[in-house]
mmCIF file of C-alpha atoms and ligand atoms in Angstrom:
data_model
loop_
_atom_site.group_PDB
_atom_site.id
_atom_site.type_symbol
_atom_site.label_atom_id
_atom_site.label_comp_id
_atom_site.label_asym_id
_atom_site.label_seq_id
_atom_site.Cartn_x
_atom_site.Cartn_y
_atom_site.Cartn_z
ATOM 1 C CA UNK N 209 210.682 -85.074 -87.699
ATOM 2 C CA UNK N 210 207.688 -85.964 -90.191
ATOM 3 C CA UNK N 211 206.576 -83.006 -92.357
ATOM 4 C CA UNK N 212 203.590 -82.431 -94.883
ATOM 5 C CA UNK N 213 204.832 -79.818 -97.690
ATOM 6 C CA UNK N 214 203.501 -78.856 -100.923
ATOM 7 C CA UNK N 215 205.673 -79.295 -103.601
ATOM 8 C CA UNK N 216 204.613 -78.676 -107.470
ATOM 9 C CA UNK N 217 200.994 -78.658 -106.067
ATOM 10 C CA UNK N 218 200.947 -82.149 -104.474
ATOM 11 C CA UNK N 219 201.095 -82.620 -100.513
ATOM 12 C CA UNK N 220 203.955 -84.748 -99.974
ATOM 13 C CA UNK N 221 205.097 -86.246 -96.489
ATOM 14 C CA UNK N 222 208.655 -86.450 -95.627
ATOM 15 C CA UNK N 223 210.690 -87.870 -92.884
ATOM 16 C CA UNK N 224 213.411 -85.312 -92.435
ATOM 17 C CA UNK N 225 215.762 -83.790 -89.926
ATOM 18 C CA UNK N 226 214.576 -80.365 -88.896
ATOM 19 C CA UNK N 227 217.631 -78.549 -90.328
ATOM 20 C CA UNK N 228 217.719 -80.387 -93.375
ATOM 21 C CA UNK N 229 218.135 -77.906 -96.527
ATOM 22 C CA UNK N 230 214.968 -77.886 -98.500
ATOM 23 C CA UNK N 231 217.241 -78.634 -101.730
ATOM 24 C CA UNK N 232 218.335 -82.270 -100.247
ATOM 25 C CA UNK N 233 214.392 -82.681 -99.038
ATOM 26 C CA UNK N 234 213.655 -82.342 -102.855
ATOM 27 C CA UNK N 235 216.517 -84.294 -104.085
ATOM 28 C CA UNK N 236 216.873 -87.100 -101.634
ATOM 29 C CA UNK N 237 213.482 -87.273 -100.328
ATOM 30 C CA UNK N 238 211.271 -86.583 -102.863
ATOM 31 C CA UNK N 239 213.655 -87.596 -105.775
ATOM 32 C CA UNK N 240 213.124 -84.216 -107.734
ATOM 33 C CA UNK N 241 216.675 -84.001 -108.887
ATOM 34 C CA UNK N 242 216.318 -81.429 -111.222
ATOM 35 C CA UNK N 243 217.112 -78.875 -108.537
ATOM 36 C CA UNK N 244 221.071 -79.013 -108.470
ATOM 37 C CA UNK N 245 223.338 -78.470 -105.675
ATOM 38 C CA UNK N 246 226.351 -76.376 -106.672
ATOM 39 C CA UNK N 247 227.775 -74.853 -103.592
ATOM 40 C CA UNK N 248 225.458 -75.158 -100.612
ATOM 41 C CA UNK N 249 226.166 -71.672 -99.255
ATOM 42 C CA UNK N 250 223.852 -69.320 -101.513
ATOM 43 C CA UNK N 251 226.524 -68.357 -103.844
ATOM 44 C CA UNK N 252 225.604 -69.736 -107.326
ATOM 45 C CA UNK N 253 222.009 -70.219 -107.696
ATOM 46 C CA UNK N 254 222.243 -73.811 -109.090
ATOM 47 C CA UNK N 255 219.707 -74.643 -106.177
ATOM 48 C CA UNK N 256 216.809 -72.151 -107.056
ATOM 49 C CA UNK N 257 213.141 -73.203 -106.313
ATOM 50 C CA UNK N 258 210.235 -70.626 -105.802
ATOM 51 C CA UNK N 259 208.572 -70.443 -102.270
ATOM 52 C CA UNK N 260 204.854 -69.111 -102.753
ATOM 53 C CA UNK N 261 206.250 -68.134 -106.052
ATOM 54 C CA UNK N 262 209.525 -66.069 -105.244
ATOM 55 C CA UNK N 263 212.899 -67.191 -106.031
ATOM 56 C CA UNK N 264 214.923 -68.792 -103.110
ATOM 57 C CA UNK N 265 217.782 -70.548 -102.797
ATOM 58 C CA UNK N 266 216.823 -73.932 -101.432
ATOM 59 C CA UNK N 267 220.259 -74.941 -100.133
ATOM 60 C CA UNK N 268 219.979 -72.147 -97.439
ATOM 61 C CA UNK N 269 216.872 -73.112 -96.150
ATOM 62 C CA UNK N 270 216.116 -75.309 -93.498
ATOM 63 C CA UNK N 271 212.648 -77.563 -94.075
ATOM 64 C CA UNK N 272 211.707 -76.098 -90.468
ATOM 65 C CA UNK N 273 211.600 -72.726 -91.844
ATOM 66 C CA UNK N 274 209.506 -73.386 -94.847
ATOM 67 C CA UNK N 275 205.885 -73.606 -92.915
ATOM 68 C CA UNK N 276 203.020 -73.813 -95.088
ATOM 69 C CA UNK N 277 204.302 -72.218 -98.006
ATOM 70 C CA UNK N 278 204.707 -73.753 -101.452
ATOM 71 C CA UNK N 279 207.534 -74.909 -103.325
ATOM 72 C CA UNK N 280 207.525 -74.840 -107.011
ATOM 73 C CA UNK N 281 210.774 -76.763 -108.616
ATOM 74 C CA UNK N 282 211.596 -76.656 -112.059
ATOM 75 C CA UNK N 283 209.740 -79.985 -112.521
ATOM 76 C CA UNK N 284 206.617 -77.860 -111.751
ATOM 77 C CA UNK N 285 207.175 -74.423 -113.015
ATOM 78 C CA UNK N 286 204.574 -73.706 -115.233
ATOM 79 C CA UNK N 287 202.666 -70.604 -116.650
ATOM 80 C CA UNK N 288 202.685 -68.007 -119.844
ATOM 81 C CA UNK N 289 206.633 -66.888 -118.436
ATOM 82 C CA UNK N 290 207.983 -70.316 -118.048
ATOM 83 C CA UNK N 291 206.637 -71.384 -121.532
ATOM 84 C CA UNK N 292 208.003 -68.288 -123.184
ATOM 85 C CA UNK N 293 211.596 -68.986 -121.288
ATOM 86 C CA UNK N 294 211.329 -72.687 -122.460
ATOM 87 C CA UNK N 295 210.795 -71.737 -126.141
ATOM 88 C CA UNK N 296 213.561 -69.115 -125.921
ATOM 89 C CA UNK N 297 215.956 -71.270 -124.436
ATOM 90 C CA UNK N 298 215.557 -74.000 -127.108
ATOM 91 C CA UNK N 299 215.627 -71.698 -129.809
ATOM 92 C CA UNK N 300 218.847 -70.211 -128.626
ATOM 93 C CA UNK N 301 220.425 -73.598 -127.622
ATOM 94 C CA UNK N 302 221.229 -71.533 -124.149
ATOM 95 C CA UNK N 303 222.662 -74.868 -122.141
ATOM 96 C CA UNK N 304 225.993 -75.829 -122.544
ATOM 97 C CA UNK N 305 226.320 -78.549 -120.123
ATOM 98 C CA UNK N 306 223.150 -77.725 -118.520
ATOM 99 C CA UNK N 307 224.044 -77.899 -114.795
ATOM 100 C CA UNK N 308 223.279 -74.444 -114.080
ATOM 101 C CA UNK N 309 220.313 -73.857 -116.494
ATOM 102 C CA UNK N 310 217.410 -75.246 -113.652
ATOM 103 C CA UNK N 311 218.480 -72.543 -111.653
ATOM 104 C CA UNK N 312 218.989 -70.157 -114.538
ATOM 105 C CA UNK N 313 215.599 -70.834 -115.957
ATOM 106 C CA UNK N 314 213.750 -70.387 -112.057
ATOM 107 C CA UNK N 315 215.369 -67.015 -111.960
ATOM 108 C CA UNK N 316 214.449 -66.081 -115.278
ATOM 109 C CA UNK N 317 211.149 -66.938 -114.936
ATOM 110 C CA UNK N 318 210.895 -64.999 -111.920
ATOM 111 C CA UNK N 319 212.385 -61.677 -113.565
ATOM 112 C CA UNK N 320 209.394 -61.980 -116.229
ATOM 113 C CA UNK N 321 206.703 -62.512 -113.887
ATOM 114 C CA UNK N 322 208.023 -59.192 -112.475
ATOM 115 C CA UNK N 323 209.182 -56.994 -115.088
ATOM 116 C CA UNK N 324 207.464 -57.291 -118.720
ATOM 117 C CA UNK N 325 210.152 -55.652 -120.423
ATOM 118 C CA UNK N 326 213.384 -55.871 -118.881
ATOM 119 C CA UNK N 327 216.734 -53.984 -119.653
ATOM 120 C CA UNK N 328 220.239 -55.325 -119.817
ATOM 121 C CA UNK N 329 220.775 -53.943 -116.368
ATOM 122 C CA UNK N 330 217.646 -55.396 -114.811
ATOM 123 C CA UNK N 331 218.441 -58.976 -116.472
ATOM 124 C CA UNK N 332 222.107 -58.692 -114.827
ATOM 125 C CA UNK N 333 221.002 -57.548 -111.230
ATOM 126 C CA UNK N 334 218.220 -60.569 -111.380
ATOM 127 C CA UNK N 335 220.504 -63.072 -112.820
ATOM 128 C CA UNK N 336 224.047 -62.337 -111.703
ATOM 129 C CA UNK N 337 223.412 -64.944 -108.476
ATOM 130 C CA UNK N 338 223.054 -67.362 -111.110
ATOM 131 C CA UNK N 339 226.500 -68.696 -111.865
ATOM 132 C CA UNK N 340 227.458 -70.478 -115.050
ATOM 133 C CA UNK N 341 230.510 -72.036 -115.360
ATOM 134 C CA UNK N 342 230.334 -72.671 -119.364
ATOM 135 C CA UNK N 343 229.539 -68.859 -119.413
ATOM 136 C CA UNK N 344 226.560 -69.027 -121.168
ATOM 137 C CA UNK N 345 225.577 -65.625 -120.032
ATOM 138 C CA UNK N 346 225.153 -64.058 -123.405
ATOM 139 C CA UNK N 347 222.559 -66.430 -124.593
ATOM 140 C CA UNK N 348 220.816 -66.182 -121.264
ATOM 141 C CA UNK N 349 220.596 -62.223 -121.579
ATOM 142 C CA UNK N 350 219.484 -62.722 -125.305
ATOM 143 C CA UNK N 351 216.988 -65.353 -124.520
ATOM 144 C CA UNK N 352 215.395 -63.264 -121.526
ATOM 145 C CA UNK N 353 214.852 -60.688 -124.117
ATOM 146 C CA UNK N 354 213.463 -63.089 -126.418
ATOM 147 C CA UNK N 355 211.070 -64.459 -123.966
ATOM 148 C CA UNK N 356 209.851 -60.985 -122.834
ATOM 149 C CA UNK N 357 209.011 -59.857 -126.683
ATOM 150 C CA UNK N 358 207.434 -63.017 -127.394
ATOM 151 C CA UNK N 359 205.310 -62.439 -124.140
ATOM 152 C CA UNK N 360 204.263 -59.048 -125.585
ATOM 153 C CA UNK N 361 202.998 -60.690 -128.793
ATOM 154 C CA UNK W 109 249.759 -98.204 -66.296
ATOM 155 C CA UNK W 110 252.105 -95.562 -67.445
ATOM 156 C CA UNK W 111 249.930 -94.746 -70.512
ATOM 157 C CA UNK W 112 246.949 -94.781 -68.186
ATOM 158 C CA UNK W 113 248.981 -92.107 -66.399
ATOM 159 C CA UNK W 114 249.825 -90.029 -69.189
ATOM 160 C CA UNK W 115 246.187 -90.016 -70.115
ATOM 161 C CA UNK W 116 245.045 -89.137 -66.604
ATOM 162 C CA UNK W 117 247.661 -86.533 -66.419
ATOM 163 C CA UNK W 118 246.715 -85.020 -69.803
ATOM 164 C CA UNK W 119 243.092 -84.906 -68.822
ATOM 165 C CA UNK W 120 243.976 -83.026 -65.765
ATOM 166 C CA UNK W 121 245.618 -80.651 -67.583
ATOM 167 C CA UNK W 122 242.859 -79.921 -70.388
ATOM 168 C CA UNK W 123 240.319 -79.673 -67.192
ATOM 169 C CA UNK W 124 242.516 -77.174 -65.576
ATOM 170 C CA UNK W 125 242.995 -75.217 -69.017
ATOM 171 C CA UNK W 126 239.130 -75.292 -68.983
ATOM 172 C CA UNK W 127 238.649 -74.030 -65.642
ATOM 173 C CA UNK W 128 241.341 -71.264 -66.251
ATOM 174 C CA UNK W 129 239.441 -69.994 -69.489
ATOM 175 C CA UNK W 130 235.886 -70.029 -67.558
ATOM 176 C CA UNK W 131 237.600 -68.098 -64.873
ATOM 177 C CA UNK W 132 239.279 -65.829 -67.132
ATOM 178 C CA UNK W 133 235.807 -65.317 -68.719
ATOM 179 C CA UNK W 134 234.171 -64.120 -65.631
ATOM 180 C CA UNK W 135 237.176 -61.698 -64.526
ATOM 181 C CA UNK W 136 238.005 -60.405 -67.683
ATOM 182 C CA UNK W 137 238.361 -56.436 -68.034
ATOM 183 C CA UNK W 138 236.553 -54.544 -70.632
ATOM 184 C CA UNK W 139 238.078 -54.256 -73.850
ATOM 185 C CA UNK W 140 236.922 -52.875 -77.250
ATOM 186 C CA UNK W 141 234.526 -55.360 -77.494
ATOM 187 C CA UNK W 142 232.548 -53.760 -74.399
ATOM 188 C CA UNK W 143 230.508 -50.541 -74.151
ATOM 189 C CA UNK W 144 231.128 -48.550 -71.162
ATOM 190 C CA UNK W 145 228.362 -48.312 -69.008
ATOM 191 C CA UNK W 146 226.474 -45.027 -68.471
ATOM 192 C CA UNK W 147 227.116 -43.909 -65.014
ATOM 193 C CA UNK W 148 231.011 -43.933 -65.898
ATOM 194 C CA UNK W 149 230.323 -40.932 -68.025
ATOM 195 C CA UNK W 150 229.003 -38.848 -64.798
ATOM 196 C CA UNK W 151 232.603 -37.275 -64.011
ATOM 197 C CA UNK W 152 232.233 -35.686 -67.204
ATOM 198 C CA UNK W 153 230.568 -32.255 -65.608
ATOM 199 C CA UNK W 154 230.119 -30.622 -68.964
ATOM 200 C CA UNK W 155 226.744 -31.653 -70.265
ATOM 201 C CA UNK W 156 227.837 -31.065 -73.870
ATOM 202 C CA UNK W 157 231.029 -32.941 -73.449
ATOM 203 C CA UNK W 158 229.080 -35.741 -71.849
ATOM 204 C CA UNK W 159 226.514 -35.837 -74.386
ATOM 205 C CA UNK W 160 229.489 -36.045 -77.182
ATOM 206 C CA UNK W 161 231.534 -38.792 -75.147
ATOM 207 C CA UNK W 162 228.059 -41.071 -75.032
ATOM 208 C CA UNK W 163 227.726 -40.727 -78.735
ATOM 209 C CA UNK W 164 231.365 -41.766 -79.335
ATOM 210 C CA UNK W 165 230.946 -44.690 -77.261
ATOM 211 C CA UNK W 166 227.905 -45.720 -79.106
ATOM 212 C CA UNK W 167 229.343 -44.924 -82.613
ATOM 213 C CA UNK W 168 231.803 -48.219 -81.294
ATOM 214 C CA UNK W 169 228.442 -50.034 -82.524
ATOM 215 C CA UNK W 170 227.518 -47.305 -85.399
ATOM 216 C CA UNK W 171 230.848 -47.958 -87.111
ATOM 217 C CA UNK W 172 230.976 -51.738 -86.774
ATOM 218 C CA UNK W 173 231.007 -53.856 -89.530
ATOM 219 C CA UNK W 174 227.592 -55.560 -88.165
ATOM 220 C CA UNK W 175 226.415 -52.061 -88.966
ATOM 221 C CA UNK W 176 228.233 -50.306 -91.252
ATOM 222 C CA UNK W 177 227.732 -53.293 -93.941
ATOM 223 C CA UNK W 178 224.224 -52.773 -94.299
ATOM 224 C CA UNK W 179 224.552 -48.888 -94.201
ATOM 225 C CA UNK W 180 226.854 -48.668 -97.254
ATOM 226 C CA UNK W 181 228.072 -45.830 -99.132
ATOM 227 C CA UNK W 182 226.918 -47.362 -102.747
ATOM 228 C CA UNK W 183 223.916 -49.155 -103.455
ATOM 229 C CA UNK W 184 225.794 -52.501 -102.484
ATOM 230 C CA UNK W 185 225.959 -53.871 -99.252
ATOM 231 C CA UNK W 186 229.283 -54.979 -97.797
ATOM 232 C CA UNK W 187 230.093 -58.362 -95.970
ATOM 233 C CA UNK W 188 232.347 -59.858 -93.597
ATOM 234 C CA UNK W 189 234.274 -58.141 -90.731
ATOM 235 C CA UNK W 190 236.693 -57.157 -93.636
ATOM 236 C CA UNK W 191 233.555 -55.354 -95.156
ATOM 237 C CA UNK W 192 234.184 -56.458 -98.763
ATOM 238 C CA UNK W 193 231.704 -55.925 -101.478
ATOM 239 C CA UNK W 194 228.765 -58.251 -101.307
ATOM 240 C CA UNK W 195 229.266 -61.412 -103.455
ATOM 241 C CA UNK W 196 227.092 -62.084 -105.446
ATOM 242 C CA UNK W 197 226.516 -58.447 -106.680
ATOM 243 C CA UNK W 198 223.237 -57.065 -104.982
ATOM 244 C CA UNK W 199 221.781 -53.776 -105.003
ATOM 245 C CA UNK W 200 219.584 -51.965 -102.650
ATOM 246 C CA UNK W 201 216.546 -51.488 -105.131
ATOM 247 C CA UNK W 202 213.575 -49.329 -104.843
ATOM 248 C CA UNK W 203 212.890 -50.481 -100.914
ATOM 249 C CA UNK W 204 216.278 -51.549 -99.579
ATOM 250 C CA UNK W 205 215.074 -55.135 -100.430
ATOM 251 C CA UNK W 206 216.857 -55.805 -103.409
ATOM 252 C CA UNK W 207 215.524 -55.801 -107.067
ATOM 253 C CA UNK W 208 213.121 -58.297 -108.832
ATOM 254 C CA UNK W 209 214.344 -61.540 -109.464
ATOM 255 C CA UNK W 210 216.989 -60.884 -106.550
ATOM 256 C CA UNK W 211 215.838 -59.773 -103.211
ATOM 257 C CA UNK W 212 217.475 -60.017 -99.951
ATOM 258 C CA UNK W 213 215.382 -62.840 -98.886
ATOM 259 C CA UNK W 214 216.181 -65.038 -102.273
ATOM 260 C CA UNK W 215 219.109 -66.165 -100.069
ATOM 261 C CA UNK W 216 218.622 -64.552 -96.461
ATOM 262 C CA UNK W 217 216.003 -66.835 -94.860
ATOM 263 C CA UNK W 218 214.215 -66.012 -91.502
ATOM 264 C CA UNK W 219 217.159 -66.816 -89.414
ATOM 265 C CA UNK W 220 221.010 -67.586 -89.468
ATOM 266 C CA UNK W 221 221.867 -70.660 -91.340
ATOM 267 C CA UNK W 222 225.112 -71.457 -89.646
ATOM 268 C CA UNK W 223 225.958 -74.656 -91.799
ATOM 269 C CA UNK W 224 226.634 -72.502 -94.811
ATOM 270 C CA UNK W 225 227.587 -69.145 -92.662
ATOM 271 C CA UNK W 226 224.327 -67.305 -94.370
ATOM 272 C CA UNK W 227 223.027 -64.841 -92.074
ATOM 273 C CA UNK W 228 219.227 -64.359 -91.741
ATOM 274 C CA UNK W 229 216.334 -62.188 -90.262
ATOM 275 C CA UNK W 230 212.717 -61.901 -91.702
ATOM 276 C CA UNK W 231 213.200 -58.371 -92.023
ATOM 277 C CA UNK W 232 216.733 -58.786 -93.834
ATOM 278 C CA UNK W 233 217.195 -55.770 -95.886
ATOM 279 C CA UNK W 234 219.441 -52.369 -96.692
ATOM 280 C CA UNK W 235 219.318 -49.328 -94.924
ATOM 281 C CA UNK W 236 217.743 -46.569 -97.304
ATOM 282 C CA UNK W 237 220.815 -44.656 -99.109
ATOM 283 C CA UNK W 238 220.158 -41.448 -96.964
ATOM 284 C CA UNK W 239 221.334 -43.029 -94.036
ATOM 285 C CA UNK W 240 224.754 -44.336 -95.834
ATOM 286 C CA UNK W 241 227.437 -44.414 -92.987
ATOM 287 C CA UNK W 242 230.393 -46.158 -94.870
ATOM 288 C CA UNK W 243 233.241 -43.622 -94.746
ATOM 289 C CA UNK W 244 231.300 -41.013 -92.600
ATOM 290 C CA UNK W 245 232.545 -39.619 -89.492
ATOM 291 C CA UNK W 246 231.124 -39.938 -86.413
ATOM 292 C CA UNK W 247 230.057 -36.245 -86.543
ATOM 293 C CA UNK W 248 228.355 -36.717 -89.840
ATOM 294 C CA UNK W 249 226.656 -40.127 -88.662
ATOM 295 C CA UNK W 250 225.188 -38.034 -85.625
ATOM 296 C CA UNK W 251 223.775 -35.393 -88.011
ATOM 297 C CA UNK W 252 222.544 -37.904 -90.101
ATOM 298 C CA UNK W 253 220.483 -40.090 -87.961
ATOM 299 C CA UNK W 254 219.091 -37.011 -86.006
ATOM 300 C CA UNK W 255 217.545 -35.716 -89.189
ATOM 301 C CA UNK W 256 213.771 -36.873 -89.765
ATOM 302 C CA UNK W 257 214.509 -36.023 -93.846
ATOM 303 C CA UNK W 258 217.169 -38.494 -93.751
ATOM 304 C CA UNK W 259 216.344 -41.157 -91.085
ATOM 305 C CA UNK W 260 213.442 -42.245 -92.499
ATOM 306 C CA UNK W 261 210.775 -39.752 -90.626
ATOM 307 C CA UNK W 262 211.913 -40.888 -86.999
ATOM 308 C CA UNK W 263 211.702 -38.655 -83.995
ATOM 309 C CA UNK W 264 214.025 -38.947 -80.983
ATOM 310 C CA UNK W 265 211.408 -41.364 -79.566
ATOM 311 C CA UNK W 266 211.507 -43.402 -82.547
ATOM 312 C CA UNK W 267 215.338 -43.203 -83.293
ATOM 313 C CA UNK W 268 215.735 -44.767 -79.757
ATOM 314 C CA UNK W 269 213.282 -47.309 -80.277
ATOM 315 C CA UNK W 270 214.926 -48.370 -83.557
ATOM 316 C CA UNK W 271 218.165 -48.473 -81.767
ATOM 317 C CA UNK W 272 217.080 -50.417 -78.496
ATOM 318 C CA UNK W 273 214.340 -52.511 -79.684
ATOM 319 C CA UNK W 274 214.724 -53.432 -83.331
ATOM 320 C CA UNK W 275 215.077 -56.940 -83.989
ATOM 321 C CA UNK W 276 217.256 -56.735 -87.062
ATOM 322 C CA UNK W 277 219.173 -53.956 -85.518
ATOM 323 C CA UNK W 278 219.529 -56.572 -82.585
ATOM 324 C CA UNK W 279 221.196 -59.290 -85.023
ATOM 325 C CA UNK W 280 224.169 -57.349 -85.078
ATOM 326 C CA UNK W 281 224.495 -58.874 -81.532
ATOM 327 C CA UNK W 282 223.899 -62.606 -82.629
ATOM 328 C CA UNK W 283 225.569 -62.612 -86.216
ATOM 329 C CA UNK W 284 226.392 -66.278 -85.948
ATOM 330 C CA UNK W 285 229.870 -68.159 -86.431
ATOM 331 C CA UNK W 286 232.541 -66.303 -88.328
ATOM 332 C CA UNK W 287 231.158 -62.790 -87.717
ATOM 333 C CA UNK W 288 232.460 -60.846 -84.763
ATOM 334 C CA UNK W 289 229.212 -59.535 -82.954
ATOM 335 C CA UNK W 290 228.846 -55.619 -82.335
ATOM 336 C CA UNK W 291 230.564 -54.273 -78.974
ATOM 337 C CA UNK W 292 228.514 -54.752 -75.817
ATOM 338 C CA UNK W 293 224.819 -55.253 -75.766
ATOM 339 C CA UNK W 294 221.977 -53.828 -77.606
ATOM 340 C CA UNK W 295 220.326 -52.985 -74.026
ATOM 341 C CA UNK W 296 223.740 -51.018 -73.165
ATOM 342 C CA UNK W 297 223.989 -49.523 -76.820
ATOM 343 C CA UNK W 298 220.157 -48.102 -76.213
ATOM 344 C CA UNK W 299 221.015 -47.012 -72.743
ATOM 345 C CA UNK W 300 223.859 -45.116 -74.276
ATOM 346 C CA UNK W 301 221.887 -43.519 -76.872
ATOM 347 C CA UNK W 302 219.007 -42.808 -74.518
ATOM 348 C CA UNK W 303 221.425 -40.916 -72.123
ATOM 349 C CA UNK W 304 222.781 -39.127 -75.144
ATOM 350 C CA UNK W 305 219.338 -37.771 -75.782
ATOM 351 C CA UNK W 306 218.783 -36.641 -72.313
ATOM 352 C CA UNK W 307 222.130 -34.849 -72.390
ATOM 353 C CA UNK W 308 220.957 -32.675 -75.548
ATOM 354 C CA UNK W 309 221.590 -35.090 -78.216
ATOM 355 C CA UNK W 310 225.185 -32.967 -79.186
ATOM 356 C CA UNK W 311 226.801 -34.385 -82.277
ATOM 357 C CA UNK W 312 230.809 -34.729 -82.176
ATOM 358 C CA UNK W 313 232.493 -31.661 -84.080
ATOM 359 C CA UNK W 314 233.643 -34.183 -86.579
HETATM 360 S S1 FES K 212 223.824 -74.684 -104.069
HETATM 361 FE FE1 FES K 212 222.217 -72.980 -103.501
HETATM 362 S S2 FES K 212 223.151 -71.254 -104.265
HETATM 363 FE FE2 FES K 212 224.577 -72.957 -105.041
HETATM 364 S S1 FES K 213 225.754 -74.386 -118.680
HETATM 365 FE FE1 FES K 213 227.277 -75.387 -117.898
HETATM 366 S S2 FES K 213 227.664 -74.249 -115.602
HETATM 367 FE FE2 FES K 213 225.804 -73.396 -117.130
#
């Protein structure tokens, strides 16, 4: 079916199956390959995007359920929290292979938008749906604390 | 020619098996997956005993994994027919919808997504801690659901409405492939609880 969806602030037309997961619409139809496929069953977080500003797993969201909601991907995420996370990620050299990191960054930004000074527990609970096979978890947690401090100042 | 005949015979056998299965479907006896209809309790003369028996029948639903998984004893839901701790670790949070950055609808969208076996509903969330049923006896669950201090301030009418009409409760009968539906139907479950209320809403002793 032909659809118009808003991604990263721009209206896009796509012609895809009704039940195509948003992930594959982004990657295959729109060429936005920054959002990754890890599991396809909402178990790893690699496919995390924002839907109307809220983090969601795009691998289990059929495009027919998106409606008029706006999608933000790693290519389009912006604002103070995104910049702070980006800086903290670079300073801590967080990624190893990098595969999970677009999902990690989206979840970290989502957390900091809602919780200004997250505790270790806040971070663990918000981030544990984002699996990292390189086990960069310790650096991720430290970088989120760094980003929170930078946002305070 | 032999091969064509063999194929025909095989086809006929397959069709017969299908028809037999269909007949078995329509004539099957009630099983644990059904709920006894309300009139079948009429032979219990004592009203209190009848009320308790009705509640115990409804309890097949209340204690089914489709219901208990989201009425867990801890802050973490369960999943699957085996009632394993939810993977990934998620918690109830302040409003039953999870915590900032990881809410139920981060993964559970507005409907079941069968291709990934991820269940969904627009209001997907956990019951409040005061309504934990995991590990409780039916008597304890009965006292709990009648208590407005624990059941979210519901009087009997609101409670019956929740059980019989709420569409998230109703998801328990349409859980998608790989998950056993709750016994019977939501209507039959609602009818049992209505009859239980009408007979004094008595609770099992334990
Ligand atoms: S690809 Fe979506 S959660 Fe793994
Ligand atoms: S950096 Fe390799 S999977 Fe996370």
